[in-house]
Amino acid sequence: MTTAGARRPGRAGTRPTGRRAMGLPTADLLLLAVAVGGISLSGPLIAATAAPALAIAFWRNALAAAGLAPVVLLRRRARAELARAGRRTLLLSVGAGALLALHFGLWLPSLRYTSVASSVALVTTTPLWTTLLLRLLGHRPPRGVWAGSAVAFAGVLLLTGVDLSVSPGALAGDALALGGGMAAAGYVLAGDRVRRSVSTTGYTFLCYGTTAVLLLGCCLAGGVAGNGGLGGGYPAETWLKLLALTCASQLLGHSLLNRVVPALGPSITSTALLLETPGAAVVAALWLGQLPPAAAWPALAVVLLGLALVIRGEHRS
């Protein structure tokens, strides 16, 4: 962190600004809580939507990009921002979109090969990969960040359990889920870089648009587009759920994450994503009437403890 504008290099996911030096901004922490709430709706909404998983991933990004397009095209400031964006910024935005598409493209198919518990446990290794990538990029994450990430991940394991199988199919699914967690870490870090110089609206428009195009290609290559798989035969109820998923999980969830990552840093942001697992269990209980497992509340407490340790480590740095 900094004092009086002096830069101290080598800290993970932090940006030495006066605002950060005075402490983590409360408003951004509140926005982070809203983002996690929106993302926690993702699992129950996907489970309740009668459409292929990759098609759902495509539509949530395509609809989000379409919703942002008028804002970008009609606002002079937004158009000017994208027009003067440098090549590096554009490449990072497209790269973030590719990583988000890779996250969806790896994780969703993993559910067909391995158990849901194993898939969730492995895809939520994102904060561990984020911290490791920051270290490889030359930062020195404080010990509190390492410890907090491990504790938060232990909370997810407490809820999902560990039932890794040695069958070839299950191992392939586990590898896909692990790759999805790695891709999500790269997505968070790329967004942190771009958001230093580009607004949330401009960045998410480029990112979601890229993700939608790549996922459309995956749907076409995988035969998902056939027989109305991309929406030709969807009932009105399915479209309403897709719109709800876009508004809650994409525009509120992912967009607010990208909004707060410059102030809070990628370590805190990625660790907060672990709250999606117990959060989805609570949402499913309230909305779908599915009682959460007995470990849901202790797991939520452990994840929150880990997040608190990460926040404390970042703040002390």
Coordinates of N, CA, C and O in Angstrom, one line a residue, residues 16-96:
P16 N -1.7 1.2 -5.1 CA -1.4 2.2 -4.1 C -2.0 3.5 -4.4 O -1.4 4.4 -4.9
T17 N -3.2 3.7 -4.0 CA -3.9 5.0 -4.1 C -4.2 5.5 -2.7 O -4.2 4.8 -1.7
G18 N -4.5 6.8 -2.6 CA -4.8 7.4 -1.3 C -6.0 6.8 -0.7 O -6.1 6.6 0.5
R19 N -7.0 6.4 -1.5 CA -8.2 5.9 -1.0 C -7.9 4.5 -0.4 O -8.4 4.2 0.7
R20 N -7.2 3.7 -1.0 CA -6.8 2.4 -0.5 C -6.0 2.5 0.8 O -6.0 1.7 1.7
A21 N -5.1 3.5 0.8 CA -4.2 3.7 1.9 C -5.0 4.0 3.2 O -4.6 3.7 4.3
M22 N -6.2 4.7 3.0 CA -7.0 5.1 4.2 C -7.8 3.9 4.7 O -8.4 3.9 5.7
G23 N -7.9 2.8 3.9 CA -8.7 1.6 4.3 C -9.6 1.2 3.1 O -9.8 1.9 2.2
L24 N -10.0 0.0 3.2 CA -10.9 -0.5 2.2 C -12.2 0.2 2.1 O -12.9 0.4 3.1
P25 N -12.6 0.7 0.9 CA -13.9 1.5 0.8 C -15.1 0.7 1.1 O -15.3 -0.4 0.6
T26 N -15.9 1.2 2.1 CA -17.1 0.5 2.5 C -18.1 0.3 1.3 O -18.7 -0.8 1.2
A27 N -18.2 1.3 0.5 CA -19.2 1.2 -0.6 C -18.9 0.1 -1.5 O -19.7 -0.6 -2.0
D28 N -17.6 -0.1 -1.8 CA -17.2 -1.2 -2.7 C -17.4 -2.6 -2.0 O -17.7 -3.5 -2.7
L29 N -17.2 -2.7 -0.7 CA -17.5 -3.9 0.0 C -19.0 -4.2 -0.1 O -19.4 -5.4 -0.3
L30 N -19.8 -3.2 0.0 CA -21.3 -3.4 -0.1 C -21.6 -3.9 -1.6 O -22.5 -4.7 -1.8
L31 N -21.0 -3.2 -2.6 CA -21.3 -3.6 -3.9 C -20.8 -5.1 -4.2 O -21.4 -5.8 -4.9
L32 N -19.7 -5.4 -3.5 CA -19.2 -6.8 -3.6 C -20.2 -7.8 -3.1 O -20.5 -8.9 -3.6
A33 N -20.8 -7.4 -2.0 CA -21.9 -8.3 -1.3 C -23.1 -8.4 -2.3 O -23.6 -9.5 -2.5
V34 N -23.5 -7.3 -3.0 CA -24.6 -7.4 -3.9 C -24.2 -8.3 -5.1 O -25.0 -9.1 -5.6
A35 N -22.9 -8.2 -5.6 CA -22.4 -9.0 -6.7 C -22.5 -10.5 -6.3 O -22.9 -11.3 -7.1
V36 N -22.0 -10.8 -5.1 CA -22.0 -12.2 -4.7 C -23.5 -12.7 -4.6 O -23.8 -13.9 -5.0
G37 N -24.4 -11.9 -4.1 CA -25.8 -12.3 -4.1 C -26.3 -12.6 -5.5 O -27.1 -13.5 -5.7
G38 N -26.0 -11.7 -6.4 CA -26.4 -12.0 -7.8 C -25.9 -13.2 -8.4 O -26.6 -14.0 -9.1
I39 N -24.6 -13.5 -8.1 CA -24.0 -14.7 -8.7 C -24.5 -15.9 -8.0 O -24.6 -17.0 -8.6
S40 N -24.9 -15.8 -6.7 CA -25.5 -17.0 -6.0 C -26.8 -17.4 -6.6 O -27.2 -18.6 -6.4
L41 N -27.5 -16.5 -7.3 CA -28.7 -16.9 -8.0 C -28.4 -17.7 -9.3 O -29.4 -18.3 -9.8
S42 N -27.2 -17.7 -9.7 CA -26.8 -18.4 -11.0 C -27.2 -19.9 -11.0 O -27.9 -20.4 -11.9
G43 N -26.7 -20.6 -9.9 CA -27.0 -22.1 -9.9 C -28.4 -22.4 -9.9 O -28.9 -23.2 -10.7
P44 N -29.2 -21.9 -8.9 CA -30.7 -22.2 -8.9 C -31.4 -21.8 -10.2 O -32.2 -22.5 -10.7
L45 N -31.0 -20.6 -10.8 CA -31.7 -20.2 -12.1 C -31.3 -21.2 -13.2 O -32.2 -21.5 -14.0
I46 N -30.0 -21.6 -13.3 CA -29.6 -22.5 -14.3 C -30.3 -23.8 -14.1 O -30.8 -24.5 -15.1
A47 N -30.4 -24.3 -12.9 CA -31.1 -25.6 -12.6 C -32.6 -25.5 -13.0 O -33.2 -26.5 -13.4
A48 N -33.2 -24.3 -12.9 CA -34.6 -24.2 -13.2 C -34.9 -23.8 -14.6 O -36.1 -23.7 -15.0
T49 N -33.9 -23.6 -15.5 CA -34.0 -23.2 -16.9 C -33.9 -24.4 -17.8 O -32.9 -25.1 -17.8
A50 N -34.9 -24.7 -18.6 CA -35.0 -25.8 -19.5 C -34.2 -25.5 -20.8 O -34.9 -25.2 -21.8
A51 N -32.9 -25.5 -20.7 CA -32.1 -25.2 -21.9 C -30.7 -25.8 -21.7 O -30.3 -26.0 -20.5
P52 N -30.0 -26.2 -22.7 CA -28.6 -26.7 -22.6 C -27.7 -25.7 -21.8 O -27.9 -24.5 -22.0
A53 N -26.8 -26.3 -21.0 CA -26.0 -25.4 -20.2 C -25.1 -24.4 -21.0 O -25.0 -23.2 -20.6
L54 N -24.5 -24.9 -22.1 CA -23.7 -24.0 -22.9 C -24.6 -22.9 -23.6 O -24.1 -21.7 -23.7
A55 N -25.8 -23.3 -23.9 CA -26.7 -22.3 -24.5 C -27.1 -21.2 -23.5 O -27.2 -20.0 -23.8
I56 N -27.3 -21.6 -22.2 CA -27.6 -20.7 -21.2 C -26.4 -19.7 -21.0 O -26.6 -18.5 -20.8
A57 N -25.2 -20.3 -21.0 CA -24.0 -19.4 -20.8 C -23.9 -18.4 -22.0 O -23.5 -17.3 -21.8
F58 N -24.2 -18.9 -23.2 CA -24.1 -18.0 -24.4 C -25.2 -16.9 -24.2 O -24.8 -15.7 -24.4
W59 N -26.4 -17.2 -23.9 CA -27.4 -16.2 -23.8 C -27.2 -15.2 -22.7 O -27.5 -14.0 -22.9
R60 N -26.7 -15.6 -21.6 CA -26.5 -14.7 -20.5 C -25.5 -13.6 -20.9 O -25.6 -12.5 -20.4
N61 N -24.5 -14.0 -21.6 CA -23.5 -13.1 -22.1 C -24.0 -12.3 -23.3 O -23.7 -11.0 -23.4
A62 N -24.7 -12.9 -24.2 CA -25.2 -12.2 -25.4 C -26.2 -11.2 -25.0 O -26.2 -10.0 -25.5
L63 N -27.1 -11.5 -24.1 CA -28.1 -10.6 -23.7 C -27.5 -9.4 -22.9 O -28.0 -8.3 -23.0
A64 N -26.5 -9.7 -22.1 CA -25.8 -8.7 -21.4 C -25.1 -7.7 -22.3 O -25.2 -6.5 -22.1
A65 N -24.4 -8.2 -23.3 CA -23.7 -7.4 -24.3 C -24.8 -6.5 -25.1 O -24.5 -5.3 -25.3
A66 N -25.9 -7.1 -25.4 CA -26.9 -6.4 -26.2 C -27.5 -5.3 -25.3 O -27.9 -4.2 -25.8
G67 N -27.7 -5.6 -24.0 CA -28.2 -4.6 -23.1 C -27.3 -3.4 -22.9 O -27.7 -2.2 -22.7
L68 N -26.0 -3.7 -22.9 CA -25.0 -2.6 -22.8 C -24.7 -1.8 -24.1 O -24.2 -0.7 -24.0
A69 N -25.0 -2.4 -25.2 CA -24.7 -1.8 -26.5 C -25.3 -0.4 -26.6 O -24.6 0.5 -27.1
P70 N -26.6 -0.2 -26.3 CA -27.2 1.1 -26.5 C -26.5 2.2 -25.6 O -26.3 3.3 -26.0
V71 N -26.1 1.7 -24.4 CA -25.4 2.7 -23.5 C -24.1 3.1 -24.1 O -23.7 4.3 -24.0
V72 N -23.4 2.1 -24.6 CA -22.0 2.4 -25.2 C -22.2 3.3 -26.5 O -21.5 4.2 -26.7
L73 N -23.2 2.9 -27.4 CA -23.3 3.6 -28.7 C -23.9 4.9 -28.6 O -23.6 5.8 -29.4
L74 N -24.8 5.2 -27.6 CA -25.5 6.4 -27.5 C -24.9 7.5 -26.6 O -25.2 8.6 -26.7
R75 N -23.9 7.0 -25.8 CA -23.2 8.0 -24.9 C -21.9 8.4 -25.5 O -21.1 7.5 -25.8
R76 N -21.7 9.6 -25.8 CA -20.5 10.1 -26.4 C -19.3 9.8 -25.6 O -18.2 9.4 -26.2
R77 N -19.4 9.9 -24.3 CA -18.3 9.6 -23.4 C -17.8 8.2 -23.6 O -16.6 7.9 -23.6
A78 N -18.8 7.2 -23.6 CA -18.5 5.8 -23.7 C -17.8 5.5 -25.1 O -16.9 4.8 -25.2
R79 N -18.4 6.1 -26.2 CA -17.8 5.9 -27.5 C -16.4 6.5 -27.5 O -15.5 5.8 -28.1
A80 N -16.2 7.6 -27.0 CA -14.8 8.2 -27.0 C -13.8 7.4 -26.2 O -12.7 7.2 -26.6
E81 N -14.3 6.8 -25.1 CA -13.4 6.0 -24.3 C -12.9 4.8 -25.0 O -11.7 4.5 -25.0
L82 N -13.8 4.1 -25.7 CA -13.4 2.9 -26.5 C -12.6 3.3 -27.7 O -11.7 2.6 -28.1
A83 N -12.9 4.5 -28.3 CA -12.1 4.9 -29.5 C -10.7 5.2 -29.1 O -9.8 5.0 -29.9
R84 N -10.4 5.7 -27.9 CA -9.0 6.1 -27.5 C -8.4 4.9 -26.8 O -7.2 5.1 -26.3
A85 N -9.1 3.8 -26.6 CA -8.5 2.7 -25.8 C -7.3 2.2 -26.6 O -7.4 2.0 -27.9
G86 N -6.2 1.9 -25.9 CA -5.0 1.4 -26.6 C -5.1 0.0 -27.0 O -6.0 -0.8 -26.6
R87 N -4.2 -0.5 -27.8 CA -4.2 -1.9 -28.3 C -4.1 -2.8 -27.1 O -4.8 -3.9 -27.1
R88 N -3.3 -2.5 -26.1 CA -3.1 -3.4 -24.9 C -4.4 -3.5 -24.2 O -4.8 -4.6 -23.8
T89 N -5.1 -2.4 -24.0 CA -6.4 -2.5 -23.3 C -7.4 -3.3 -24.0 O -8.1 -4.1 -23.4
L90 N -7.5 -3.2 -25.4 CA -8.4 -3.9 -26.2 C -8.1 -5.4 -26.1 O -9.0 -6.3 -26.0
L91 N -6.8 -5.7 -26.2 CA -6.4 -7.1 -26.2 C -6.7 -7.8 -24.8 O -7.1 -8.9 -24.7
L92 N -6.5 -7.0 -23.7 CA -6.8 -7.5 -22.4 C -8.3 -7.8 -22.2 O -8.7 -8.7 -21.6
S93 N -9.1 -6.8 -22.8 CA -10.5 -7.0 -22.7 C -11.0 -8.2 -23.4 O -11.8 -9.0 -22.9
V94 N -10.5 -8.4 -24.7 CA -10.8 -9.6 -25.4 C -10.3 -10.8 -24.8 O -11.0 -11.9 -24.7
G95 N -9.1 -10.7 -24.2 CA -8.5 -11.9 -23.5 C -9.3 -12.3 -22.3 O -9.5 -13.5 -22.0
A96 N -9.8 -11.3 -21.6 CA -10.7 -11.5 -20.4 C -12.0 -12.3 -20.9 O -12.5 -13.2 -20.2

